[in-house]
PDB file of C-alpha atoms in Angstrom:
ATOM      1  CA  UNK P   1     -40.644  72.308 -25.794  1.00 79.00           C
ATOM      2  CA  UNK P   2     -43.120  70.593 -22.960  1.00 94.00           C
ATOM      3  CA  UNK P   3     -46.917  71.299 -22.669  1.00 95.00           C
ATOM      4  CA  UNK P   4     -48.223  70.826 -19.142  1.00 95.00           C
ATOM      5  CA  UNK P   5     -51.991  69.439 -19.194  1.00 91.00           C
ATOM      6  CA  UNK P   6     -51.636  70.361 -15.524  1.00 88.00           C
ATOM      7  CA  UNK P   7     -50.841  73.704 -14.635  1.00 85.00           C
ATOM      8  CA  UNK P   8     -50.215  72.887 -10.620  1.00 90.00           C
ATOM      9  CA  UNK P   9     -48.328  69.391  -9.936  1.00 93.00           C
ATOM     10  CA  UNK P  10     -50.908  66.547  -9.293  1.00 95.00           C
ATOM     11  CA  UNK P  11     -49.747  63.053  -8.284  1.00 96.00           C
ATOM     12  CA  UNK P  12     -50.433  60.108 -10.862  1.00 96.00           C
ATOM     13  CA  UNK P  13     -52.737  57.348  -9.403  1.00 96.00           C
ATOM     14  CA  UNK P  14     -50.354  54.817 -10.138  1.00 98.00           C
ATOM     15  CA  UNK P  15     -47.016  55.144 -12.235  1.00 98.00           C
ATOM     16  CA  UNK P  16     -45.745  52.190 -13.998  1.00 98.00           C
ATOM     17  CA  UNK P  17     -42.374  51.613 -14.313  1.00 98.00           C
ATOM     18  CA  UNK P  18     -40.596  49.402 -16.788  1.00 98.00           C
ATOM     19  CA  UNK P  19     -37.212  48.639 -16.082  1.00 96.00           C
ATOM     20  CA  UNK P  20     -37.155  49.050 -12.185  1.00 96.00           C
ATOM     21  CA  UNK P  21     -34.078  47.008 -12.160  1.00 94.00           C
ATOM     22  CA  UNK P  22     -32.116  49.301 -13.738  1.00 94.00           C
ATOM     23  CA  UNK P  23     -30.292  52.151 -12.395  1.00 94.00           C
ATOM     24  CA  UNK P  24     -32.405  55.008 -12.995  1.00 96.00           C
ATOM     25  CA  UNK P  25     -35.596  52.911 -12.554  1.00 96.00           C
ATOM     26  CA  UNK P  26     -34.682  51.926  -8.530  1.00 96.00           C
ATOM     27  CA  UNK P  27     -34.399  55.206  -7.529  1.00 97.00           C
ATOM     28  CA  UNK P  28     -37.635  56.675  -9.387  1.00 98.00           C
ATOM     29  CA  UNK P  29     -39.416  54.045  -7.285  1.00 98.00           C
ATOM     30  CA  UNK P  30     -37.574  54.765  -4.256  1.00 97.00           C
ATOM     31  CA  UNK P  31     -38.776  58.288  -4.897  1.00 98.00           C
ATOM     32  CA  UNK P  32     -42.074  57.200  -5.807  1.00 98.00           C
ATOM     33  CA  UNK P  33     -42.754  55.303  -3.089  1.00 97.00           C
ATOM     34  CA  UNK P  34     -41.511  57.932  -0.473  1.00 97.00           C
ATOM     35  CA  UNK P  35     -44.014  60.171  -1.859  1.00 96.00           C
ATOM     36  CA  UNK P  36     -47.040  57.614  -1.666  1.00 97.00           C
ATOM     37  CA  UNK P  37     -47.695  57.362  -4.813  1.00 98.00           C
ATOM     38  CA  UNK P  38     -49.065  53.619  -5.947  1.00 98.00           C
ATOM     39  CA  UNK P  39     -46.605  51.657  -8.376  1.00 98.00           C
ATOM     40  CA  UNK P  40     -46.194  48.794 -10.466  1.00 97.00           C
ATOM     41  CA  UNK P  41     -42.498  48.109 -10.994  1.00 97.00           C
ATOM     42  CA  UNK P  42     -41.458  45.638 -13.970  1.00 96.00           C
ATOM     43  CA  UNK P  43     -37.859  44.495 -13.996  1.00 92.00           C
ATOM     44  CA  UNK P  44     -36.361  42.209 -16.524  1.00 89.00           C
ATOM     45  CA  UNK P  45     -37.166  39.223 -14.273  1.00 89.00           C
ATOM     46  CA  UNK P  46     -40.675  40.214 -14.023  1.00 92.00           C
ATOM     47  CA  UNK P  47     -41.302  40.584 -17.534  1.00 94.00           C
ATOM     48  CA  UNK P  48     -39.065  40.172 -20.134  1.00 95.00           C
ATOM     49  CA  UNK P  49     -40.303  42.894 -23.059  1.00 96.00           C
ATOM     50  CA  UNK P  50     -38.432  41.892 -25.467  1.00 96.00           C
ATOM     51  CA  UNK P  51     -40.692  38.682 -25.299  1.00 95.00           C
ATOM     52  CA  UNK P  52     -42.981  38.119 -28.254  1.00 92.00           C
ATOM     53  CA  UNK P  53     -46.026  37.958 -26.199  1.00 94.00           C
ATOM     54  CA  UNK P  54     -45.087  40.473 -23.433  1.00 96.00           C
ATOM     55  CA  UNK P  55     -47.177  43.731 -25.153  1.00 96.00           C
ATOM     56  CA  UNK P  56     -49.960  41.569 -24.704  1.00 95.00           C
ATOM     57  CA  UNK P  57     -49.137  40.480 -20.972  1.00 95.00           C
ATOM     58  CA  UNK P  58     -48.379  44.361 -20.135  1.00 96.00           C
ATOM     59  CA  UNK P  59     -51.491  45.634 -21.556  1.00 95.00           C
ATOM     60  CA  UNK P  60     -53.701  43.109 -18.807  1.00 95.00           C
ATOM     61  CA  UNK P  61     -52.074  45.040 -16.190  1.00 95.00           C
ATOM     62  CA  UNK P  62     -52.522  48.650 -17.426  1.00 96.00           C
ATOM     63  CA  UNK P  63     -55.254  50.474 -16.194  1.00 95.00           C
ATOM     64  CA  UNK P  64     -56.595  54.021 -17.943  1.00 94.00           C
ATOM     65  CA  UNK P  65     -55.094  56.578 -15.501  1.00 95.00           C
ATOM     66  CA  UNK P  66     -51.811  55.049 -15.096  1.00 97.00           C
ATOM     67  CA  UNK P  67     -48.801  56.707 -16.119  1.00 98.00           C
ATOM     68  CA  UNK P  68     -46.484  54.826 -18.175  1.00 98.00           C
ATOM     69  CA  UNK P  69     -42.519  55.523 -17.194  1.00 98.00           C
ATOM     70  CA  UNK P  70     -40.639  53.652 -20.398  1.00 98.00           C
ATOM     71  CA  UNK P  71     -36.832  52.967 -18.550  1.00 98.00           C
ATOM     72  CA  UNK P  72     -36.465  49.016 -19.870  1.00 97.00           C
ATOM     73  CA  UNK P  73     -33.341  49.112 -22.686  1.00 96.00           C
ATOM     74  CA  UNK P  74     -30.382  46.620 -23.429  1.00 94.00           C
ATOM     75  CA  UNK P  75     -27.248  49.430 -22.637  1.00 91.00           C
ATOM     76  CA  UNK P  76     -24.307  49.623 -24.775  1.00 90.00           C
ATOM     77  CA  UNK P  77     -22.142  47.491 -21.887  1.00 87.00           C
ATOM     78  CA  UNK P  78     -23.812  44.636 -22.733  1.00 89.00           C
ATOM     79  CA  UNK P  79     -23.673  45.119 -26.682  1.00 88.00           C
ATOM     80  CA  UNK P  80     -23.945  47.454 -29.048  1.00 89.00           C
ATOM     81  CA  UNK P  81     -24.573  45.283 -31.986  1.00 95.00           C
ATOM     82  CA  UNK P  82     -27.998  44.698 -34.888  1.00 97.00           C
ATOM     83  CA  UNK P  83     -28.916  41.853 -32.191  1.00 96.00           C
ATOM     84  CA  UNK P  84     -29.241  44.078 -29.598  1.00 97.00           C
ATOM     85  CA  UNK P  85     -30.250  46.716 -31.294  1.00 97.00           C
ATOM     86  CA  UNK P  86     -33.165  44.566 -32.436  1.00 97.00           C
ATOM     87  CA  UNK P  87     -34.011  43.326 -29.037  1.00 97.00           C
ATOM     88  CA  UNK P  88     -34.222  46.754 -27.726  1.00 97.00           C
ATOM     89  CA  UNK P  89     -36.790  47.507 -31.238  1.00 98.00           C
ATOM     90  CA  UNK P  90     -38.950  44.496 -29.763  1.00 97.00           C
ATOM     91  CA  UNK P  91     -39.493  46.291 -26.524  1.00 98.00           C
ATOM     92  CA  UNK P  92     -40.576  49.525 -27.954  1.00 97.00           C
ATOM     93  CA  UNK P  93     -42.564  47.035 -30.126  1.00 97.00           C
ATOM     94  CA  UNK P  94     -44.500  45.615 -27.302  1.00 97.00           C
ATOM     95  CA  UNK P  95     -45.369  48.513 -25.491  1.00 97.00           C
ATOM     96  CA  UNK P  96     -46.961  50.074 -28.462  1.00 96.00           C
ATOM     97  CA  UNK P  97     -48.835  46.995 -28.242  1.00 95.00           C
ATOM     98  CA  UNK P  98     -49.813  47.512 -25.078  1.00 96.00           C
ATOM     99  CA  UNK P  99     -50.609  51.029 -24.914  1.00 95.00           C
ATOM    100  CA  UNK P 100     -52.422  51.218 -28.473  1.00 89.00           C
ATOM    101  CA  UNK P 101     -56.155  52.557 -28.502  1.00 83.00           C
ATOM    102  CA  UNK P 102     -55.230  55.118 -25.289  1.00 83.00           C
ATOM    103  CA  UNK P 103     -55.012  52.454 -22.898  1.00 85.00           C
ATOM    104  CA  UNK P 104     -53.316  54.784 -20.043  1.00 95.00           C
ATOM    105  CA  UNK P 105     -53.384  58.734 -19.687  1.00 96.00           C
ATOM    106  CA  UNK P 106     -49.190  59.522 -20.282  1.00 97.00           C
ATOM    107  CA  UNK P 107     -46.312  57.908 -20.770  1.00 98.00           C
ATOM    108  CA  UNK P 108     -42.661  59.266 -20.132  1.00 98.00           C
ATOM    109  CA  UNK P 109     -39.817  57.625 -22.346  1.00 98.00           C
ATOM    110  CA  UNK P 110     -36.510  57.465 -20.958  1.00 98.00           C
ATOM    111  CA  UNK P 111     -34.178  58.375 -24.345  1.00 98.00           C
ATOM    112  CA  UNK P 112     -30.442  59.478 -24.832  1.00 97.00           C
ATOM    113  CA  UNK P 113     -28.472  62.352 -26.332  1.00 97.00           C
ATOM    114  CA  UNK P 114     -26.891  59.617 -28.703  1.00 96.00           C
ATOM    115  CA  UNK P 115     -29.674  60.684 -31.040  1.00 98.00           C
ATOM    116  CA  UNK P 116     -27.624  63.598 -31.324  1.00 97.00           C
ATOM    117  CA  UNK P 117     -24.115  63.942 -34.111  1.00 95.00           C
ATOM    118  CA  UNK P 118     -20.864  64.452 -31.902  1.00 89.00           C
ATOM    119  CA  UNK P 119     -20.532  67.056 -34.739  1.00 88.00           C
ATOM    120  CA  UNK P 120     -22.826  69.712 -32.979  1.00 88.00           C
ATOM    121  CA  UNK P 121     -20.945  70.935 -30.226  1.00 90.00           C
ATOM    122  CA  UNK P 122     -24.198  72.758 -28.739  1.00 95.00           C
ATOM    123  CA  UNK P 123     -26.916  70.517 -28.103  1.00 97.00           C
ATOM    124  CA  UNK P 124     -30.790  72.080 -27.704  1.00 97.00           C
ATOM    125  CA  UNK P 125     -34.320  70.776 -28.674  1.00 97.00           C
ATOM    126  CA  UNK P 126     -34.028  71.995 -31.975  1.00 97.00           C
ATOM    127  CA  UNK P 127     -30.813  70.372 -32.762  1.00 97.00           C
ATOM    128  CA  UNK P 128     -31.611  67.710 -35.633  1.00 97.00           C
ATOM    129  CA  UNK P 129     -31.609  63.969 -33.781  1.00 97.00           C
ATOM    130  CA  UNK P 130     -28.826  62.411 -36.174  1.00 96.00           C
ATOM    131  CA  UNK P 131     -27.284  59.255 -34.500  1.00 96.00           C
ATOM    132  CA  UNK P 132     -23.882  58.046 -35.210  1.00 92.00           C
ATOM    133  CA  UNK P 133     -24.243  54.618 -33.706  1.00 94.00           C
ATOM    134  CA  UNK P 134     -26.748  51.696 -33.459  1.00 96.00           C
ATOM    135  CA  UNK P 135     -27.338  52.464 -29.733  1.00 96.00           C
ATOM    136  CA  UNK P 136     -28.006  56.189 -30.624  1.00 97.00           C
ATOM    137  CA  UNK P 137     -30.204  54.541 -34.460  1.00 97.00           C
ATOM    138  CA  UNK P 138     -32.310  52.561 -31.395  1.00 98.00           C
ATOM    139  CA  UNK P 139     -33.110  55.162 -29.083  1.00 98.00           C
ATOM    140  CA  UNK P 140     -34.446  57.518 -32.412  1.00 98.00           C
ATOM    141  CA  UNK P 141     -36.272  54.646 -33.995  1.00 98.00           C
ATOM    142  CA  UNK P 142     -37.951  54.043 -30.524  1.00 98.00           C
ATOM    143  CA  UNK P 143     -38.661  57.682 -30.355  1.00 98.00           C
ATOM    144  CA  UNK P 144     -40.547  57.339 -33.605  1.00 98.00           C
ATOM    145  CA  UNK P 145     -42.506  54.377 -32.765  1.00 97.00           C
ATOM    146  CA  UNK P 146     -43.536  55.640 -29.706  1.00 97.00           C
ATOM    147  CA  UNK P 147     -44.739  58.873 -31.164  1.00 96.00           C
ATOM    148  CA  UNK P 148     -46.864  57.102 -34.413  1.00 95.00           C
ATOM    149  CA  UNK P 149     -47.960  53.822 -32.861  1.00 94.00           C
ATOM    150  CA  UNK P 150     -48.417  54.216 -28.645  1.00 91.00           C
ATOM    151  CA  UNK P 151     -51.468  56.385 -29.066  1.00 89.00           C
ATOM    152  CA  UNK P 152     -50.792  58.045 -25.780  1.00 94.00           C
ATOM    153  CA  UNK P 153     -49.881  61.300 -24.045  1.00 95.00           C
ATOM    154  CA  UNK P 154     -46.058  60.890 -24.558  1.00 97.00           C
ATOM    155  CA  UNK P 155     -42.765  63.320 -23.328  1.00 98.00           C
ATOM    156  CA  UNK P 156     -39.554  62.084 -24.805  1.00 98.00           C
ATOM    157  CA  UNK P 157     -36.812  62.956 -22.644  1.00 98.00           C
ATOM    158  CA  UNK P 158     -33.417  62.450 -23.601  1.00 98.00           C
ATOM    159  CA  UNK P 159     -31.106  62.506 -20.753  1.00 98.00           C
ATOM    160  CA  UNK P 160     -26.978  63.138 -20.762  1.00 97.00           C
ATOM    161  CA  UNK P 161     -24.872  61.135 -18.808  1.00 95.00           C
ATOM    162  CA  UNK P 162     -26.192  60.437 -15.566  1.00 96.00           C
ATOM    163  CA  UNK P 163     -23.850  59.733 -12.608  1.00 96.00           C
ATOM    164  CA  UNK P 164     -24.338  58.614  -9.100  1.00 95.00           C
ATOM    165  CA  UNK P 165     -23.858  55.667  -6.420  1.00 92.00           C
ATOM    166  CA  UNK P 166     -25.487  52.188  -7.793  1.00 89.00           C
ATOM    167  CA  UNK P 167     -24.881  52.795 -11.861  1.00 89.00           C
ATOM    168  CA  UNK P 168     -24.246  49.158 -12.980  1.00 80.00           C
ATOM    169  CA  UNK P 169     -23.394  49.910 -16.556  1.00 81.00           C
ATOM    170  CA  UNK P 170     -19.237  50.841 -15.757  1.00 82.00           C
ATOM    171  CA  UNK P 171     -19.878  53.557 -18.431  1.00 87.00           C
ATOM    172  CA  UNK P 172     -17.115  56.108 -18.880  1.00 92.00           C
ATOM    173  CA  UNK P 173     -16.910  59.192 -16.901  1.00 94.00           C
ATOM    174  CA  UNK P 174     -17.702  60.126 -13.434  1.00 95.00           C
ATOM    175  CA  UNK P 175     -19.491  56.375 -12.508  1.00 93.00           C
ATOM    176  CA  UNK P 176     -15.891  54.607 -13.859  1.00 94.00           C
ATOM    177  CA  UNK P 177     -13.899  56.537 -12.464  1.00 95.00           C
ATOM    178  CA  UNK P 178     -15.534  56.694  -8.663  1.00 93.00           C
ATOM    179  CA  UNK P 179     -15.234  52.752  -9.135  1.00 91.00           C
ATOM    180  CA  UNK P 180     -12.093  52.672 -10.339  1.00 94.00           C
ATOM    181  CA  UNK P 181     -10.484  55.285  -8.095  1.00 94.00           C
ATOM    182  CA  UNK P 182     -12.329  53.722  -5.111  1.00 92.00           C
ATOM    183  CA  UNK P 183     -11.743  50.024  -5.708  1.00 91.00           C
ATOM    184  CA  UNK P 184      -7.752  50.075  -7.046  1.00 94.00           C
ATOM    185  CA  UNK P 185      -6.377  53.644  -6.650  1.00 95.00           C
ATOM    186  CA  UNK P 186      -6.460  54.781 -10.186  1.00 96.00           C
ATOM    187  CA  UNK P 187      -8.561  56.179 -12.867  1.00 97.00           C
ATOM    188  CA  UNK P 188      -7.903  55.261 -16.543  1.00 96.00           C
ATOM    189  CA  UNK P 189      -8.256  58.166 -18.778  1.00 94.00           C
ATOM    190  CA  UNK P 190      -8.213  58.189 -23.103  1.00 94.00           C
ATOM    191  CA  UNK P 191      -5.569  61.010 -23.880  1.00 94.00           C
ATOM    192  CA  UNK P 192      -5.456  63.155 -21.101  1.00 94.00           C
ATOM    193  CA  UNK P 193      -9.293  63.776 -20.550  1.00 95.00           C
ATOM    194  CA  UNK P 194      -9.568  66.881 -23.039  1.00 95.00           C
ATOM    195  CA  UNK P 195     -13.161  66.331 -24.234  1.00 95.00           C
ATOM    196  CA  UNK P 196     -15.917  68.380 -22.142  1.00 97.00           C
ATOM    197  CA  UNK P 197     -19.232  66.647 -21.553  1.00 97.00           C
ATOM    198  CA  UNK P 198     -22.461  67.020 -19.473  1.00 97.00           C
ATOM    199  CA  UNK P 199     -23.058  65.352 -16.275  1.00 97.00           C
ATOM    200  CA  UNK P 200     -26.277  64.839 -14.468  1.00 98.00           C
ATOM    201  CA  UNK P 201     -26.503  63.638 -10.857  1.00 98.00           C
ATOM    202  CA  UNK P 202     -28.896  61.041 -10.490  1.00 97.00           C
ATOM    203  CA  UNK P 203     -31.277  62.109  -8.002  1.00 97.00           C
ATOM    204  CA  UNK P 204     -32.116  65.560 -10.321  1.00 98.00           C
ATOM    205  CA  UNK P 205     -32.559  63.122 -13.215  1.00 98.00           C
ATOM    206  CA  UNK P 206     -35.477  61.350 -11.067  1.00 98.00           C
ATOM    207  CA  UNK P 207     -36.544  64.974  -9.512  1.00 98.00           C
ATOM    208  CA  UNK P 208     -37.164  65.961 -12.926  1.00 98.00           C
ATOM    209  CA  UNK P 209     -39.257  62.865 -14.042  1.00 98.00           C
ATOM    210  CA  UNK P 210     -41.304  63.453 -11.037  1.00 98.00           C
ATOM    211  CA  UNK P 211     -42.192  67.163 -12.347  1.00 97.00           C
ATOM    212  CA  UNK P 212     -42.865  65.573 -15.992  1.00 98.00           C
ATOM    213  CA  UNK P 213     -45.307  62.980 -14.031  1.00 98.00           C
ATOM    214  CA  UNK P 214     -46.900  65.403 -11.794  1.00 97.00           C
ATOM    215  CA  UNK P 215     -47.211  67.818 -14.903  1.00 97.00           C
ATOM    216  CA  UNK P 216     -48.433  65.564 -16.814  1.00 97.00           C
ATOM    217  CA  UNK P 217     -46.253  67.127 -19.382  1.00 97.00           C
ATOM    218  CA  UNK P 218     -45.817  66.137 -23.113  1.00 97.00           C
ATOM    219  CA  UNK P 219     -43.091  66.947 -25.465  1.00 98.00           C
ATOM    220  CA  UNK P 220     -40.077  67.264 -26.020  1.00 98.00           C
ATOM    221  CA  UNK P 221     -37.016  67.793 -23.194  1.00 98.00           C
ATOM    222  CA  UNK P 222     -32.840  67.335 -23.127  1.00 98.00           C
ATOM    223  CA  UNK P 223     -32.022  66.516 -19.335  1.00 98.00           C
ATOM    224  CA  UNK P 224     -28.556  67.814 -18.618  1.00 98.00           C
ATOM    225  CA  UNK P 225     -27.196  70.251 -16.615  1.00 97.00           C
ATOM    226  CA  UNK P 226     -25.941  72.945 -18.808  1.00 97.00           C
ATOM    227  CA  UNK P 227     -22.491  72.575 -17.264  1.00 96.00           C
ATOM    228  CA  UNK P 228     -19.589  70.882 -19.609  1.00 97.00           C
ATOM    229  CA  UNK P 229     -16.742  70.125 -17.774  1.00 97.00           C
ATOM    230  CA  UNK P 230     -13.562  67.866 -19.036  1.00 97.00           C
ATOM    231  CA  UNK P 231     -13.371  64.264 -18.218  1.00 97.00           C
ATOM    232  CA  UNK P 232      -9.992  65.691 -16.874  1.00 96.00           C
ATOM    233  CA  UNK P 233     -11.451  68.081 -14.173  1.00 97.00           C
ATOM    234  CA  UNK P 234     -13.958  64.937 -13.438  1.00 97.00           C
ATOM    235  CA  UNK P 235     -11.377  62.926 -12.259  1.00 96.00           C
ATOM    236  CA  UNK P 236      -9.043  65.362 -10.089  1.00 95.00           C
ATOM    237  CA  UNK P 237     -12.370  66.297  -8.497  1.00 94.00           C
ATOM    238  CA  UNK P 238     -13.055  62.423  -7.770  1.00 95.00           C
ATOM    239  CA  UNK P 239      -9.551  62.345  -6.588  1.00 94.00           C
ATOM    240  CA  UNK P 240     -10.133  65.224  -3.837  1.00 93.00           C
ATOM    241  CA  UNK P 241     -13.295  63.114  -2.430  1.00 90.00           C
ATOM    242  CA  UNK P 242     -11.294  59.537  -2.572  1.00 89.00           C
ATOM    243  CA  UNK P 243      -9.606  59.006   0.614  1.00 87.00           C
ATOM    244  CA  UNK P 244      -6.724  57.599  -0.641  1.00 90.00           C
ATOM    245  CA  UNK P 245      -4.165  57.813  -2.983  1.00 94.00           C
ATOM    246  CA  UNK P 246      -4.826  57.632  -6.693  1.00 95.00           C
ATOM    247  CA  UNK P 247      -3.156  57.815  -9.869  1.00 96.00           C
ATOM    248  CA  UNK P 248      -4.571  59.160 -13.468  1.00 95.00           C
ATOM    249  CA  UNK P 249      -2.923  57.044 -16.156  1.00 95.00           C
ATOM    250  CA  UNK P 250      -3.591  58.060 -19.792  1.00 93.00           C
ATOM    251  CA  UNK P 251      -3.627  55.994 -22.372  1.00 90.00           C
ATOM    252  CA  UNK P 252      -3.158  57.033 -26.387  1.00 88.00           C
ATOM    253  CA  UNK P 253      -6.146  58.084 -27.864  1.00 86.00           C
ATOM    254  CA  UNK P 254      -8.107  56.214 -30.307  1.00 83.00           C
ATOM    255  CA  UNK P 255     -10.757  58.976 -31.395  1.00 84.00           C
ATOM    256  CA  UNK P 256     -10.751  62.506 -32.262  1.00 89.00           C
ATOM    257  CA  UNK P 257     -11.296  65.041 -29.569  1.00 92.00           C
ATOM    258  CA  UNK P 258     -15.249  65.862 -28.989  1.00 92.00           C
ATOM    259  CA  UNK P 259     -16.811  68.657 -27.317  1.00 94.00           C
ATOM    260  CA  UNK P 260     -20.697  68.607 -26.052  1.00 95.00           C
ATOM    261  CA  UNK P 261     -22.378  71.792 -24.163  1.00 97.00           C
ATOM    262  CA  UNK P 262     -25.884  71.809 -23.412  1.00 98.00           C
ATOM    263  CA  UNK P 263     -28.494  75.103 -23.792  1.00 97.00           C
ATOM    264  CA  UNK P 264     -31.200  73.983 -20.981  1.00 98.00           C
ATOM    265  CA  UNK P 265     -33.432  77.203 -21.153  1.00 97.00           C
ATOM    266  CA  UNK P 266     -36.180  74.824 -22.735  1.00 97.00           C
ATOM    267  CA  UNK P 267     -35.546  72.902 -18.754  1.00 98.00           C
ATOM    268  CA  UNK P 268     -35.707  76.289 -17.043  1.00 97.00           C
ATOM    269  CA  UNK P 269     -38.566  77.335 -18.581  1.00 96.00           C
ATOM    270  CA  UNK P 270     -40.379  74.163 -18.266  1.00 97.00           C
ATOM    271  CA  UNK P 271     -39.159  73.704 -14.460  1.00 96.00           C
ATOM    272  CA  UNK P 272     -38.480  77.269 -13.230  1.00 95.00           C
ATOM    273  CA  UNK P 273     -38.222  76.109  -9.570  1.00 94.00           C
ATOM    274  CA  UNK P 274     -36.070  73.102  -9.961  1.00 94.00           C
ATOM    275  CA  UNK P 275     -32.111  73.135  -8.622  1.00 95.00           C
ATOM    276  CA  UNK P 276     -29.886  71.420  -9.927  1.00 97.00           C
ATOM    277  CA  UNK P 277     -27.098  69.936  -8.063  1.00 97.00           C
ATOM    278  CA  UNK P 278     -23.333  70.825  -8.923  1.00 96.00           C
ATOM    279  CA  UNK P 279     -20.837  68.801 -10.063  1.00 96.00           C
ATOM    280  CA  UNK P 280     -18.575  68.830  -7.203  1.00 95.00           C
ATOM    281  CA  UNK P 281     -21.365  68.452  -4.655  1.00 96.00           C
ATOM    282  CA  UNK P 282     -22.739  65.673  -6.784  1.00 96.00           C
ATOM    283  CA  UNK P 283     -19.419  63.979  -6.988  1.00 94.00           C
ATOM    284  CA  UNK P 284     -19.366  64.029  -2.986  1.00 93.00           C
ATOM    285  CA  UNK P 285     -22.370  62.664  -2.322  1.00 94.00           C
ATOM    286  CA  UNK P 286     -21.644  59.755  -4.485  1.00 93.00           C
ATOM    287  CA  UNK P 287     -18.354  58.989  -3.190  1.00 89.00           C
ATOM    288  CA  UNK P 288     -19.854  59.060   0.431  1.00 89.00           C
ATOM    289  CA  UNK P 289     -23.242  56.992  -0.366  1.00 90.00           C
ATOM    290  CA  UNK P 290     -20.459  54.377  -2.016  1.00 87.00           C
ATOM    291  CA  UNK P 291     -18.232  54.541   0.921  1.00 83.00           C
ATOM    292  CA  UNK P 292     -21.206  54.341   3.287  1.00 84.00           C
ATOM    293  CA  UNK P 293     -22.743  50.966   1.434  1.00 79.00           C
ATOM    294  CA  UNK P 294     -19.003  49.298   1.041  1.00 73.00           C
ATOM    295  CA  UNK P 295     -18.440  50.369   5.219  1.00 65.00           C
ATOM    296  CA  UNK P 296     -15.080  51.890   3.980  1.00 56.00           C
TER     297      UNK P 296
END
């Protein structure tokens, strides 16, 4: 589902990054700047997008080669009501602004696999985007607006859950439970853990921007890593890496049992030389780069 305008991986001249602050947006530019390549990093403190006048102020500092990365969003921990669902419409808003009339050469934007019903089970490109929530309703309307208004180059990638050391959103899996089984000895479960979901380590997540960037590549791609595993296993894996006692308590469940698998050959294709990092070996590097920052 992704067209590569070039064939053999060239570096952008400069990338620019909105929503540096966030957790997948301080390790692209970690990554970015390791491999020399020029960036302009917006955080929330630099420019707030949801600002009125902000698609204006961005569009000053864009130049014609630069390559757009599109991270900036309000996530579900802080609110997952119209109000933020509307604030998170205004930034999409603005950088059509911005980036109307062709004013760089590609853009990347950073979407979800909430677009996608928890009644498919197996999740590909061709799976109909059908969102069940607002947050999943924002991340499809930006899609659109994006694709009919930005006038640019654009890949849509829609990422699974991505896990790994320095995730400040608390969200439920493999990040909650490293933080909860590292910080007070237990991991808080709904039911026992049944449902299966995909889990991508962080640093593949930002290996495989950096292909879309140096590919210039446009379309359409899931990121996941075409391993399901149960929220279950997740944890007693976490446990093994812990260093210290911890218990699993379950509480009643609220919501019917989900499943979610993902078919990647559209990634494999796209990215035939790319490894992706296991679960378990994912899971240990986290708990170590955690341990390492805390000194414990």
């Amino acid at each position: 589902m992704l067209t590569h305008v070039s064939s053999h991986p060239q570096n952008p001249s400069r990338v620019v990054v909105l929503g540096s602050g966030g957790f997948l947006g301080r390790r692209l530019c970690q990554r970015l700047t390791a491999e020399r390549i020029a960036t302009l990093a917006f955080g929330s403190h630099e420019m707030d997008l949801t600002e009125g006048t902000a698609g204006i102020r961005l569009r000053e500092d864009l130049r014609s080669a630069d390559a757009v990365v599109f991270l900036s969003a309000i996530t579900p921990d802080k609110g997952r009501d119209s109000a933020i669902l509307m604030r998170n419409l205004s930034m999409a808003r603005n950088v059509c602004e911005a980036t109307r009339g062709g004013r760089v050469s590609h853009m990347i934007y950073a979407s979800s696999d909430a677009v996608y019903s928890f009644d498919q089970n197996y999740i590909s490109e061709t799976t109909p985007a059908a969102p069940t929530d607002l947050y999943g309703v924002m991340h499809r309307t930006r899609e659109l607006m994006l694709a009919s208004e930005a006038q640019v180059p654009l890949v849509t990638l829609r990422f699974t859950g991505v896990y790994g050391a320095g995730d400040t959103h608390n969200s439920y899996g493999p990040n909650r439970f490293m933080q909860q089984a590292l910080r007070e000895g237990r991991i808080a479960m709904f039911g026992n853990g049944e449902e299966t979901r995909d889990h991508l380590y962080v640093d593949d997540a930002v290996a495989l921007m950096m292909q879309v960037l140096t590919h210039r590549s446009t379309g359409l791609l899931n990121l996941a890593s075409g391993q399901s595993v149960s929220f279950h296993d997740v944890a007693e894996q976490i446990i093994v890496h812990a260093g210290r006692p911890v218990e699993v308590q379950c509480s009643t469940r609220q919501n019917p049992i989900t499943h979610r698998q993902f078919d990647i050959a559209n990634l494999k294709r796209a990215f035939p030389d790319i490894i992706l990092t296991s679960l378990p070996e994912g899971l240990c590097k986290t708990v170590a780069e955690i341990q390492a920052k805390s000194g414990g």
